[in-house]
Short mmCIF file of C-alpha atoms in Angstrom, two decimals:
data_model
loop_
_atom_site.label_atom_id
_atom_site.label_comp_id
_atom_site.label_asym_id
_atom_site.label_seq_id
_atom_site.Cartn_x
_atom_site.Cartn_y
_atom_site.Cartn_z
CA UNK A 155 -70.75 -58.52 102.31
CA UNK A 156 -73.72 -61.14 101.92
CA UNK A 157 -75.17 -62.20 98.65
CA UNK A 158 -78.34 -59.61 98.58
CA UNK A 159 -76.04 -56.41 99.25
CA UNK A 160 -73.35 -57.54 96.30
CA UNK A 161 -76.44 -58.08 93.95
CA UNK A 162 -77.80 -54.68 94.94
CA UNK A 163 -73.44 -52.90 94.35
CA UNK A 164 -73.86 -55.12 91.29
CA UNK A 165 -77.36 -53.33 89.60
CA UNK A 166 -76.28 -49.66 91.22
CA UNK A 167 -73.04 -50.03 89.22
CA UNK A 168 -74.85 -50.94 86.31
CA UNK A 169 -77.50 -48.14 86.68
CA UNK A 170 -74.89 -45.66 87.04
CA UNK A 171 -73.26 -46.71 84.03
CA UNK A 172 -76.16 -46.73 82.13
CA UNK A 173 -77.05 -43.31 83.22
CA UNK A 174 -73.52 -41.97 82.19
CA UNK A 175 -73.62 -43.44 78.92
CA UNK A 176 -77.13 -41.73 77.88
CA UNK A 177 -75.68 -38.97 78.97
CA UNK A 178 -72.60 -38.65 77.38
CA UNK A 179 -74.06 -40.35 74.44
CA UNK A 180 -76.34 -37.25 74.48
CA UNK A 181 -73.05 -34.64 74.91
CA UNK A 182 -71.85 -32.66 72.12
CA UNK A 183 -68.59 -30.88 71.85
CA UNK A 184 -69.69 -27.66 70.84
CA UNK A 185 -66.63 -26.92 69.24
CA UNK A 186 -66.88 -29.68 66.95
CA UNK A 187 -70.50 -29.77 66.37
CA UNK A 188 -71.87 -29.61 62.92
CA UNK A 189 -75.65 -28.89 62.71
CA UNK A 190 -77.94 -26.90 65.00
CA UNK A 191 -80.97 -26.39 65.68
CA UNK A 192 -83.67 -23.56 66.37
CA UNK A 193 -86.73 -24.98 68.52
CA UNK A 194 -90.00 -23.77 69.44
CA UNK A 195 -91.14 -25.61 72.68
CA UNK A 196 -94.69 -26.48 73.39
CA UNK A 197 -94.72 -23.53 76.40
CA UNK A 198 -93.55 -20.98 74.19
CA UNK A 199 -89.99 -21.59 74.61
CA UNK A 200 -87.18 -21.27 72.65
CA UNK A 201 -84.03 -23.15 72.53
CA UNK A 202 -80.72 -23.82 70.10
CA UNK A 203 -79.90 -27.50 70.01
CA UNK A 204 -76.50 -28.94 67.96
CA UNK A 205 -75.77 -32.12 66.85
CA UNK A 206 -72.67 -34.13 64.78
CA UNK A 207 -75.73 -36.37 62.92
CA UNK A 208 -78.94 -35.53 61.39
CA UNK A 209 -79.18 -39.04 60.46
CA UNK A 210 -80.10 -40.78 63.82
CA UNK A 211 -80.85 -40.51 67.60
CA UNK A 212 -83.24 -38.46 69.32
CA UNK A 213 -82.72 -34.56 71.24
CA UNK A 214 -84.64 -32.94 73.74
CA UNK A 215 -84.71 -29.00 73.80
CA UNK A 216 -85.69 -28.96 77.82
CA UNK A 217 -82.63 -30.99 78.41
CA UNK A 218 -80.28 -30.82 75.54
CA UNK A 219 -80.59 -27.24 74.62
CA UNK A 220 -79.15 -24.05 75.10
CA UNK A 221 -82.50 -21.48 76.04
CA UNK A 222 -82.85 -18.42 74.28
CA UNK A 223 -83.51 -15.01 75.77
CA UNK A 224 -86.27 -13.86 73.83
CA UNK A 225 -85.03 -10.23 74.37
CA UNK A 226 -81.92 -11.15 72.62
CA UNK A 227 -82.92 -13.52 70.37
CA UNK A 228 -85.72 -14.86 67.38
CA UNK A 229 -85.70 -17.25 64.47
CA UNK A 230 -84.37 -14.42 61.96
CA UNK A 231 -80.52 -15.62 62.87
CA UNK A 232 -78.46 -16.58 60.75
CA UNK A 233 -74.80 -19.24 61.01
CA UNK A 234 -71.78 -18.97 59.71
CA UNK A 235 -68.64 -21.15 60.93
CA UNK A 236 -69.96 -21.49 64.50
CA UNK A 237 -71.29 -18.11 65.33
CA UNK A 238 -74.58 -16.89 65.53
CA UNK A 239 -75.71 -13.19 63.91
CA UNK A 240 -79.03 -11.29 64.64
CA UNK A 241 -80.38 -8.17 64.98
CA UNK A 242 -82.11 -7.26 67.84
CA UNK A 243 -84.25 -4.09 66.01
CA UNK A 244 -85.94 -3.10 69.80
CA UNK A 245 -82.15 -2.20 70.78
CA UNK A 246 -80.22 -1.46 67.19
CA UNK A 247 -77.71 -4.36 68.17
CA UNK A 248 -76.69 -6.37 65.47
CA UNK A 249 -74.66 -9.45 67.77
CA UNK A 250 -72.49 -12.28 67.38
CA UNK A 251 -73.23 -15.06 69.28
CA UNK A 252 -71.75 -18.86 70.58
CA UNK A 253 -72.64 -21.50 72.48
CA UNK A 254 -70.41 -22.49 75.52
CA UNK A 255 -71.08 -24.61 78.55
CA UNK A 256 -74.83 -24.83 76.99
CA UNK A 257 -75.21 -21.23 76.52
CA UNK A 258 -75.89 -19.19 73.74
CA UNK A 259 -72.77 -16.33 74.57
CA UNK A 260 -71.90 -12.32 73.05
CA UNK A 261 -68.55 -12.61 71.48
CA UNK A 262 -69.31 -8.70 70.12
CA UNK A 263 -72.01 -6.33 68.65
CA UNK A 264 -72.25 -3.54 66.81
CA UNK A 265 -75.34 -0.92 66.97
CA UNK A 266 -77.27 -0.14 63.54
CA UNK A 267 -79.95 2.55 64.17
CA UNK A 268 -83.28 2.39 62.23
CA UNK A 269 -82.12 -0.88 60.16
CA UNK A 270 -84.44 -3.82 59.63
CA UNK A 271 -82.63 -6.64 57.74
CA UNK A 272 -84.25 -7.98 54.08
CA UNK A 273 -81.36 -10.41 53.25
CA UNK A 274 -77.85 -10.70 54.07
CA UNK A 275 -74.81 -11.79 51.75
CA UNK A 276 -71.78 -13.17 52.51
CA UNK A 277 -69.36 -11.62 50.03
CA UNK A 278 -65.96 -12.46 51.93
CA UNK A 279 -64.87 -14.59 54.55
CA UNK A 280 -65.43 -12.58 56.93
CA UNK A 281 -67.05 -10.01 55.08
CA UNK A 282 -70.74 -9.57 55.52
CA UNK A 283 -73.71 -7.30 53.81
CA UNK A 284 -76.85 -6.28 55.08
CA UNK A 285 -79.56 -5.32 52.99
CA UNK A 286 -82.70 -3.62 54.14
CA UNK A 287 -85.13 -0.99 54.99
CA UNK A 288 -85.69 2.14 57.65
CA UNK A 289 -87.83 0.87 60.96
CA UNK A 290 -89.45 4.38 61.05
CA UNK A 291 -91.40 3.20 57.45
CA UNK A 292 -90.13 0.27 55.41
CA UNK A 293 -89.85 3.22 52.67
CA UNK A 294 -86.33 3.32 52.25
CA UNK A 295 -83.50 0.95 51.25
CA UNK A 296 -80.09 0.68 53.19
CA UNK A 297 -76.90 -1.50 53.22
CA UNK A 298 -74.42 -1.54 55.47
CA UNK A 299 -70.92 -4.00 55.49
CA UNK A 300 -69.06 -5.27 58.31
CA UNK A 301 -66.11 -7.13 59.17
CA UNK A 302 -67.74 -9.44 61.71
CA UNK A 303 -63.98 -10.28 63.05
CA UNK A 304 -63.73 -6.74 64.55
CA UNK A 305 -67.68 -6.32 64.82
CA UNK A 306 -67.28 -3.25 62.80
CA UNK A 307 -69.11 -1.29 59.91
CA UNK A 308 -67.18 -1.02 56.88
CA UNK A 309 -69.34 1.14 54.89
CA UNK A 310 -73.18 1.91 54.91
CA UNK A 311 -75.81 4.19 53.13
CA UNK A 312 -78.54 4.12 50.90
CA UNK A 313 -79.15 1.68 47.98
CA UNK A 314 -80.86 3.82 44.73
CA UNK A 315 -84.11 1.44 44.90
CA UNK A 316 -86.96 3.60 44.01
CA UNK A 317 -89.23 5.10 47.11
CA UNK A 318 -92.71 3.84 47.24
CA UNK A 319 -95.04 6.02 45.56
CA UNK A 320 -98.60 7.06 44.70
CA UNK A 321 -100.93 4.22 47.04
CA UNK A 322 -97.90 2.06 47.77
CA UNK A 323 -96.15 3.36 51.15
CA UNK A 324 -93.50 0.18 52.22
CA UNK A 325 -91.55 -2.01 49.94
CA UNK A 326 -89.84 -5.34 50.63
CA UNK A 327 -86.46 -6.44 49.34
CA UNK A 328 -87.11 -9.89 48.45
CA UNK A 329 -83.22 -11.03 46.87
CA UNK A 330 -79.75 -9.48 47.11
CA UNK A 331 -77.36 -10.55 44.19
CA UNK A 332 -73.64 -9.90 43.23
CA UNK A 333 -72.34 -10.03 39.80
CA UNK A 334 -68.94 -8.97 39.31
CA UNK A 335 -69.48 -4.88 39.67
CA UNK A 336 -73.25 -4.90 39.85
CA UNK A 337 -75.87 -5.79 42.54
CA UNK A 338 -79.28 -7.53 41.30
CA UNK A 339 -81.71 -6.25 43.48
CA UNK A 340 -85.67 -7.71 43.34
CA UNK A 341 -88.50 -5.97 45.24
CA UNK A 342 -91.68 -5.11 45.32
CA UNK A 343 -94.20 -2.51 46.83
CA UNK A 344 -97.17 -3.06 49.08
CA UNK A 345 -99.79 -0.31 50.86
CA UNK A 346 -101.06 -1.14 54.15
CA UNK A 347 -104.69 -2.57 54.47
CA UNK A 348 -106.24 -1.82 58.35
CA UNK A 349 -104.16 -2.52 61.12
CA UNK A 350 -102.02 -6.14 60.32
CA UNK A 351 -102.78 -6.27 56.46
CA UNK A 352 -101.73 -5.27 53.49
CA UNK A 353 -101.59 -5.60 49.96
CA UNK A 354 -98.62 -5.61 46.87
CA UNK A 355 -98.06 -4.68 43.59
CA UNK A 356 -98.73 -6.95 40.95
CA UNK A 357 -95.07 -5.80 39.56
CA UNK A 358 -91.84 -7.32 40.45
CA UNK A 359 -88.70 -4.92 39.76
CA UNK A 360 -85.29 -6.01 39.80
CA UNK A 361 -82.73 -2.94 39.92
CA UNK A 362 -79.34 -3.28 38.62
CA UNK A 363 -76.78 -1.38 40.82
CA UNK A 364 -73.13 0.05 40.37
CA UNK A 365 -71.25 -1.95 42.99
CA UNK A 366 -70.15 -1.19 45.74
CA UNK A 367 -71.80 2.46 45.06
CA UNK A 368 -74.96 1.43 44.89
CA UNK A 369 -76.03 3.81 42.12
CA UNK A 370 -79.05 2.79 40.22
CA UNK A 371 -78.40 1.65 36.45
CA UNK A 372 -81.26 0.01 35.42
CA UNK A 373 -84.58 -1.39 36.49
CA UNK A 374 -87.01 -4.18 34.69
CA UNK A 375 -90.29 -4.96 36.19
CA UNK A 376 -91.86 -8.46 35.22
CA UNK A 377 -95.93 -8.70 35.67
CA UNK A 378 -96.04 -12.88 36.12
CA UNK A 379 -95.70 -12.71 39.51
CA UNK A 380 -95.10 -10.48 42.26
CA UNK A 381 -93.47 -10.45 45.41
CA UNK A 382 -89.51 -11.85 44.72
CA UNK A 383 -88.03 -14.27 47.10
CA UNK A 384 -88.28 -13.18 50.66
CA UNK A 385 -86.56 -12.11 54.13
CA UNK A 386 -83.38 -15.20 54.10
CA UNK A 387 -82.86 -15.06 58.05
CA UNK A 388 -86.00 -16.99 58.09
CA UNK A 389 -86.04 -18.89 55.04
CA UNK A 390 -84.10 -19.88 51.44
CA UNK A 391 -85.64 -18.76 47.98
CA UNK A 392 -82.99 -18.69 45.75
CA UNK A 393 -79.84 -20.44 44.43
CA UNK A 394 -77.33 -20.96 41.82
CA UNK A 395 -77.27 -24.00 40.10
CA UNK A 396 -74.30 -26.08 38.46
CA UNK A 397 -74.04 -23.62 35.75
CA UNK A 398 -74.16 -20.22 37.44
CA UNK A 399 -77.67 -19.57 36.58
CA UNK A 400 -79.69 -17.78 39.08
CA UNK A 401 -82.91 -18.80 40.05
CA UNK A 402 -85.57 -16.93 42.48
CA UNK A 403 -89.06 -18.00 43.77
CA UNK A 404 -91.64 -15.31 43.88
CA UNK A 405 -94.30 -15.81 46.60
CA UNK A 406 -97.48 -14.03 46.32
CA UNK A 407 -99.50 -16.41 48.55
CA UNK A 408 -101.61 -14.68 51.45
CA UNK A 409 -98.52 -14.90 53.65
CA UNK A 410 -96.31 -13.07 51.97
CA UNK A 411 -97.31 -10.95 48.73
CA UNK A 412 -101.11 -11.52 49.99
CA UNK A 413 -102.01 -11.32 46.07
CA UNK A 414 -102.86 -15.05 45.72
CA UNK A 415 -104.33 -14.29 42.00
CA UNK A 416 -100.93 -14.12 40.45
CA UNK A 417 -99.29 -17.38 40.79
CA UNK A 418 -95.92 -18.48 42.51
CA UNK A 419 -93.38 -19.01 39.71
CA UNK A 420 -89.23 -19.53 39.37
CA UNK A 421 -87.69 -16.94 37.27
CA UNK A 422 -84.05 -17.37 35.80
CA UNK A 423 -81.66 -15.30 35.60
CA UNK A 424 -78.85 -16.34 33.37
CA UNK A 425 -75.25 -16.87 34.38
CA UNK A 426 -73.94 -13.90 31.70
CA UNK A 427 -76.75 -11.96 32.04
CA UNK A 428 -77.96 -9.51 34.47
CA UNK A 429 -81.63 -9.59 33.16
CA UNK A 430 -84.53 -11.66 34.00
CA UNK A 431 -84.73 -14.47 31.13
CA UNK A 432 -88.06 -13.99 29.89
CA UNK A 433 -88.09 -17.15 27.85
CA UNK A 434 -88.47 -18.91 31.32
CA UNK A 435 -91.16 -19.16 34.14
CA UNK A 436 -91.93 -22.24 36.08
CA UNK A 437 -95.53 -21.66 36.88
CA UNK A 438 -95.75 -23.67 40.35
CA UNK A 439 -99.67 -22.88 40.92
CA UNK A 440 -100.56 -23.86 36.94
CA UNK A 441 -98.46 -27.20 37.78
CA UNK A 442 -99.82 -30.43 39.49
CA UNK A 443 -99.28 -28.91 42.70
CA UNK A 444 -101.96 -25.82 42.07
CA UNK A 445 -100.94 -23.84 45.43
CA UNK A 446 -98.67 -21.75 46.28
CA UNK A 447 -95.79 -22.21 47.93
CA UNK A 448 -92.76 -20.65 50.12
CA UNK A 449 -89.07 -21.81 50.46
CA UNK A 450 -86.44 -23.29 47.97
CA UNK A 451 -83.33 -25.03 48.21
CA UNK A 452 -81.12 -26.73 45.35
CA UNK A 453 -80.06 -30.41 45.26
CA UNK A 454 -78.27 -29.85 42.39
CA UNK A 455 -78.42 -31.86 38.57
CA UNK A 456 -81.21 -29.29 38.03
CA UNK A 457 -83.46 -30.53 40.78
CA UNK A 458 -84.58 -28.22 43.88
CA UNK A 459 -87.16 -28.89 46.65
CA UNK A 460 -89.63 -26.25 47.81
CA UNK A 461 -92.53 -26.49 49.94
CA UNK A 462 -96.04 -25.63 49.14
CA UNK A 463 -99.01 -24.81 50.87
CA UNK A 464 -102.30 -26.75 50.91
CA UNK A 465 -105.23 -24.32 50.45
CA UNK A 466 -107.94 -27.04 51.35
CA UNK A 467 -106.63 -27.19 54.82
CA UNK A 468 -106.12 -24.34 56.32
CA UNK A 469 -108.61 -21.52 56.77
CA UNK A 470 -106.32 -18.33 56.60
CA UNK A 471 -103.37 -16.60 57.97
CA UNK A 472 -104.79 -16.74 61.30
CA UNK A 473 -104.31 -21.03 60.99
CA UNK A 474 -101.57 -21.10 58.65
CA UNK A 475 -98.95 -21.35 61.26
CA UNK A 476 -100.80 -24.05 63.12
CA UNK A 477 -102.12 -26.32 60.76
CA UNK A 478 -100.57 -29.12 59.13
CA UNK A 479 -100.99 -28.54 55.86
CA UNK A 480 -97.29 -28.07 53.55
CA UNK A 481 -96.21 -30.50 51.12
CA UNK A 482 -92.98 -30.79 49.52
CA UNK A 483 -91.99 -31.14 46.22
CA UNK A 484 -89.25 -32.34 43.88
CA UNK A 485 -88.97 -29.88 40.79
CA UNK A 486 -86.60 -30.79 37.67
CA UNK A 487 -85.92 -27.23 36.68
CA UNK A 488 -85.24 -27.69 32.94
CA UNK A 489 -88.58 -29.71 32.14
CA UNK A 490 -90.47 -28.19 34.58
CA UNK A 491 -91.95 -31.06 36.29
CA UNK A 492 -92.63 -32.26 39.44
CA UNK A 493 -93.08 -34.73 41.98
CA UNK A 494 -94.02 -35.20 45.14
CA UNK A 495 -92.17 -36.51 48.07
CA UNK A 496 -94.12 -38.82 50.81
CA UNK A 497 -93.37 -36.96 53.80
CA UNK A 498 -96.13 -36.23 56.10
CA UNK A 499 -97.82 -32.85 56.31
CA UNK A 500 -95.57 -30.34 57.84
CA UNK A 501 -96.60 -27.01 59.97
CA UNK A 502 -94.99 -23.48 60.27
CA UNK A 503 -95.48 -21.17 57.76
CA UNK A 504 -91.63 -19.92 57.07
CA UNK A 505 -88.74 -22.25 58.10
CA UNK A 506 -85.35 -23.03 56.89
CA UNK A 507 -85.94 -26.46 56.82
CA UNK A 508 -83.48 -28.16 54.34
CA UNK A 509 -79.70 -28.84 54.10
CA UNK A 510 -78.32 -30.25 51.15
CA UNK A 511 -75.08 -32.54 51.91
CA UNK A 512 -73.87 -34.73 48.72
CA UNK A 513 -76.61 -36.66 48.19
CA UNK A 514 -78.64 -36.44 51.09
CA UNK A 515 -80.86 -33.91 51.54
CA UNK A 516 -81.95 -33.03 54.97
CA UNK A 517 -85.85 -32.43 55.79
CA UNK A 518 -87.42 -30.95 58.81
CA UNK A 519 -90.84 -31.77 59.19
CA UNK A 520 -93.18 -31.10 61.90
CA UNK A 521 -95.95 -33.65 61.95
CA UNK A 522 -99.32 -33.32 63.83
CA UNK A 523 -99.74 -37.43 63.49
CA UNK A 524 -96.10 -38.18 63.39
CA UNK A 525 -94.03 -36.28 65.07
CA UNK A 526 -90.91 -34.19 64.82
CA UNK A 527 -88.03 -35.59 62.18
CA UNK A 528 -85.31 -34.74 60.37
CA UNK A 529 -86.61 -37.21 57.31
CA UNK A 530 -83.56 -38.28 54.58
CA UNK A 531 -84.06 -37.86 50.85
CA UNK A 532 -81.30 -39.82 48.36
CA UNK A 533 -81.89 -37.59 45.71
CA UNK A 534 -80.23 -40.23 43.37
CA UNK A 535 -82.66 -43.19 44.68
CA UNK A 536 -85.53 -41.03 45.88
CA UNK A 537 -85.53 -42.82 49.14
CA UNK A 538 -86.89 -41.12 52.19
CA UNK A 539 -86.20 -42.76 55.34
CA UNK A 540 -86.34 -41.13 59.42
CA UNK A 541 -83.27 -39.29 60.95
CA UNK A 542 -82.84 -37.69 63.89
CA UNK A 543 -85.84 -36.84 66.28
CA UNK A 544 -87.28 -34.24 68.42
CA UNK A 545 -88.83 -35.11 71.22
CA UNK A 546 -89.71 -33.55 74.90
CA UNK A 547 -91.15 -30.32 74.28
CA UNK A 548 -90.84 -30.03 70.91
CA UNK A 549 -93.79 -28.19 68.72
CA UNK A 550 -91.80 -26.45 65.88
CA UNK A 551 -88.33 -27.21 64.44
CA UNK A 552 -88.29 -23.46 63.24
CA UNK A 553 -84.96 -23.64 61.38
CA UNK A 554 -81.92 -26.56 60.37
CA UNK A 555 -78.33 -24.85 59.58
CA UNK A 556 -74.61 -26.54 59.02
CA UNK A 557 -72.74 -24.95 61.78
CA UNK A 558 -69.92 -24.87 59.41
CA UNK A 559 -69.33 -24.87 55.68
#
């Protein structure tokens, strides 16, 4: 072999090498993943991506992730240890999905007629309930709870939640909460404005109900904001904190409530108590920020991050999607201040777009000028540095969950 063909063995060696180290160093065990992620591509695309690290590296949804049927699947899925739930309302299949071999995968289903899901609630292991509404009208208030080892329904009905009345024809189960033998239940009503519009009460109710009977025992309506919490298959608005004190976000703004008069606020309710504490409200539109905003997550010591809208740069709901324009926002829940985290502006409307690990807090942004990141917050420094970032096709990073708890 003469000296020009052993150089050219020597560089095809190395090439290969290289290739097969990007590659692998791009390979995750999908058994042992921890995070995935939910991605809109630029050609209307979706895929599921995982990852062991938000901190670092860089993923591809053309190349790295699984693609998404979009007759069996949409960003309103939820994880929990590994498996994927949705509910497909076109076919009445609520599924249970995995990814192997780089495909998303039907471990089992079970059909729900005439059920649209509001908010779902672990309240077992492997225990799982469904609140929600009738497809035929968004009038009507169901649960339903399955084992999701067997795929099965344990029980299902009707939850007592007062029927729209009088102008208001749909309501909206914003919250789900268990305490002890009771369900805390906030909604609100809304009556349909031409063909894609609509507007809501200026009342928020939260109905206590005999669990698991679901027998109404007692209602309170609070008129300081309207509209509590919101759909969490798409997005987080409420948490415990260290103490067991409950705290919701109510979100009038024009994509939700659409009654951007009343502002967004955090309500309380305390850990003994199964009322709304009307010695609190956290008036997030009377506050430095003065918009309104949608999402909330908990970092714990009081604090919680939410993400608010930026009314002088968008033009409406038809833009709100597309246009850079969210901040985010550190709130100390006791004194009721804020402060604002220098992240560039972020796009989407409603995303689950935070996970909270120790002292790290996880951010998805989606920036016009910079790009797609999973930025790092130290919540004890207040350092925000880049993570993980994604590239190729990438427009939206529609949703961030731990693959496992």
């Amino acid at each position: 072999m003469n000296l020009n063909s052993i150089i050219k063995l020597f560089f095809s060696v190395i090439l290969a090498f290289g290739l097969l180290s990007c590659k692998q160093g791009n390979s995750v065990n999908e058994k042992d993943a921890k995070y995935s992620l939910y991605i809109l591509a630029k050609d209307g695309r979706e895929y599921m991506l995982i990852s062991n690290t938000l901190d670092s590296g860089m993923l591809k949804p053309e190349t790295d992730g699984a693609y998404l049927d979009p007759k069996d699947m949409d960003r309103d899925v939820f994880v929990k240890n590994g498996f994927f739930y949705h509910l497909n309302r076109k076919t009445n299949r609520f599924s249970k999905f995995k990814l192997e071999d780089g495909k998303l995968v039907t471990t089992g289903f079970l059909d729900i007629k005439d059920f649209s899901i509001e908010n779902f609630n672990w309240i077992g292991k492997d225990s799982l309930m469904l609140t929600g509404l009738n497809l035929s009208g968004y009038n009507h208030s169901k649960y339903i709870f399955i084992n999701t080892v067997k795929m099965e329904a344990i029980a299902q009905g009707d939850m007592e939640i007062p029927a729209p009345s009088g102008k208001y024809t749909t309501l909206s189960i914003g919250f789900v909460e268990k305490k002890g033998d009771a369900l805390l239940v906030g909604y609100t009503y809304h009556r349909a404005q031409g063909v894609s519009s609509y507007l809501t009460s200026d009342t928020l109710y939260v109905s206590e109900l005999s669990y698991p009977q679901m027998k109404l025992l007692s209602t309170q309506k609070d008129i300081r904001s309207t509209y509590p919490g919101g759909i969490n298959t798409i997005q987080s608005y409420n948490f415990k904190d260290d103490r067991g004190d409950y705290y919701f976000q109510s979100c009038p703004g024009i994509a939700l409530g659409n009654h951007p008069d009343l502002p967004t606020g955090i309500f309380k309710i305390k850990a003994n108590e199964k009322k709304i504490d009307q010695d609190y409200f956290f008036n997030i539109s009377a506050s430095k920020i003065q918009n309104h905003a949608y999402g909330m997550w908990y970092l714990g010591g009081n604090k919680a991050i939410i993400r608010s809208e930026r009314k002088d740069l968008f033009k409406g709901l038809g833009d709100h999607y597309s246009t850079a324009h969210f901040e985010f926002y550190i709130l100390d829940l006791l004194t009721q201040s804020v402060t604002k985290l220098n992240l560039p502006l972020d796009k989407g409307t409603r995303r689950e777009c935070v996970i909270v690990e120790g002292d790290t807090a996880y951010i998805s942004v989606n920036s016009t000028k910079s790009g797609n990141y999973i930025w790092l917050y130290n919540i004890k420094t207040g350092e925000l540095k880049k993570g993980l970032q994604l590239a190729g096709d990438t427009d939206f990073i529609m949703r961030i969950d731990r693959l496992k708890d």
